[in-house]
Each structure stands twice: as structure tokens, then as C-alpha cells.
């Protein structure tokens, strides 16, 4: 497999695990704030990011690559407001989208068609990731200082579940 593509995908595995860790930190923040629904939303996100990392590991393994794991950076653990946490989610997902797009660019340059095909799933996934965060920010803007509204949103976010696809 092309060396540049392997390096970029290996770095992305680390970024996906870092994403999982960041969402686990956000989960802990909301647990501490007594917002169980938001804590749940972050926990589901934590699981989803681990799935992303595992999907990449599996792909690299299937192409004969042994992945060299690096240290995972310590995530931010405190935020000033609920809104700032979700703004951080959007900002983070935008950076992940840029990172995935960058790898796709490398795969195109190196004519690695299998990786181009593999990454399409992640490109589509990032549209959803950014949309989810944007929608939550819009809802929080509408809620403003309304405590009842915040409580209702928390109840809604308690319903989010993530199930790893069986084929993976
Ligand atoms: Fe793995 Fe949130 O993108």
C-alpha cells in the first residue's frame, strides 16, 4: 500500500480515538452538570468514534498494514457553557472533515482507488456529523435562557442510541 496513504490513515486512526476521548470528556462534563440526556448523547458519540477508528484499522489490516499506535492527546475537560460544548463539537467535526478530505486528496494523487472508495463512507458520515452539531446549536439558540426548554432538549437527547453495524 502507498506509504503516504498509510501514514495519513494511521494518523486518522489516532484522530478518531482522540475524538472518542474528547466526547467521553464531554460526557463526564454533562454527568457532572446533571444533564443525563446530553451525557448520553456524548456517550453514544464516544462509541461511534471508536467504531470509526476500528473501521479504519480493519481496512488497513485488510490491505496488509500493521498499524503503529501512538499516544492519544489529553482532551479539553471543562467548558464555560452548554452552548460552548456543542460549538466545540461542530468545530471539532469540521476539523475531522478537513482531515478526511485531505486524505482523500492524497489517495487521488497516489491513484489509490480502493482507499478513495473506502473513504467515501467517511465523507458521507461527516455531512451527518456536522449537521447534527449544527442542529443542536440552533436548538440551543432558540432555547436561550429557558430552563424548561433545556430540560426538554436533555430529555430528547437521552433517546439517542448507537449500535455498531453487525457486518463490522
Ligand atoms: Fe469520526 Fe466524528 O467523526
Short mmCIF file of N, CA, C and O in Angstrom, two decimals, residues 2 27-28 37 41 76 78 91 104 110 113 121 149 154 167:
data_model
loop_
_atom_site.label_atom_id
_atom_site.label_comp_id
_atom_site.label_asym_id
_atom_site.label_seq_id
_atom_site.Cartn_x
_atom_site.Cartn_y
_atom_site.Cartn_z
N UNK A 2 0.42 2.29 -0.65
CA UNK A 2 1.19 3.53 -0.75
C UNK A 2 1.52 4.12 0.63
O UNK A 2 0.65 4.26 1.49
N UNK A 27 -18.93 13.86 27.89
CA UNK A 27 -19.87 13.02 28.65
C UNK A 27 -19.68 13.24 30.15
O UNK A 27 -20.65 13.42 30.91
N UNK A 28 -18.44 13.28 30.58
CA UNK A 28 -18.16 13.48 32.00
C UNK A 28 -18.57 14.87 32.47
O UNK A 28 -19.05 15.06 33.59
N UNK A 37 -29.29 13.44 29.63
CA UNK A 37 -29.55 13.26 28.20
C UNK A 37 -28.35 13.70 27.36
O UNK A 37 -27.95 13.01 26.42
N UNK A 41 -25.90 11.55 24.94
CA UNK A 41 -25.60 11.91 23.55
C UNK A 41 -24.09 11.83 23.32
O UNK A 41 -23.62 11.27 22.33
N UNK A 76 -9.70 18.46 26.13
CA UNK A 76 -10.24 19.52 26.99
C UNK A 76 -11.25 18.86 27.93
O UNK A 76 -11.97 17.94 27.52
N UNK A 78 -13.11 20.94 30.51
CA UNK A 78 -14.06 21.92 31.06
C UNK A 78 -14.54 22.86 29.96
O UNK A 78 -13.77 23.19 29.06
N UNK A 91 -16.98 22.52 15.72
CA UNK A 91 -15.62 22.92 15.33
C UNK A 91 -14.73 21.67 15.16
O UNK A 91 -13.97 21.55 14.19
N UNK A 104 -8.34 12.01 1.33
CA UNK A 104 -8.90 11.67 0.01
C UNK A 104 -8.06 12.31 -1.09
O UNK A 104 -7.81 11.68 -2.12
N UNK A 110 -2.20 9.71 -5.34
CA UNK A 110 -1.43 8.45 -5.41
C UNK A 110 -2.17 7.36 -6.19
O UNK A 110 -1.72 6.22 -6.23
N UNK A 113 -7.23 3.81 -5.64
CA UNK A 113 -8.68 3.79 -5.87
C UNK A 113 -9.46 3.07 -4.78
O UNK A 113 -10.59 3.44 -4.46
N UNK A 121 -17.40 6.54 2.46
CA UNK A 121 -18.30 6.33 3.61
C UNK A 121 -18.06 7.42 4.67
O UNK A 121 -19.00 7.99 5.23
N UNK A 149 -36.94 24.65 28.44
CA UNK A 149 -36.52 24.24 27.09
C UNK A 149 -35.28 23.35 27.15
O UNK A 149 -35.18 22.35 26.43
N UNK A 154 -32.73 18.03 26.87
CA UNK A 154 -31.98 16.97 27.57
C UNK A 154 -32.74 15.65 27.50
O UNK A 154 -32.16 14.60 27.27
N UNK A 167 -22.18 -6.20 10.48
CA UNK A 167 -21.18 -6.64 9.50
C UNK A 167 -19.78 -6.16 9.85
O UNK A 167 -18.80 -6.68 9.34
#
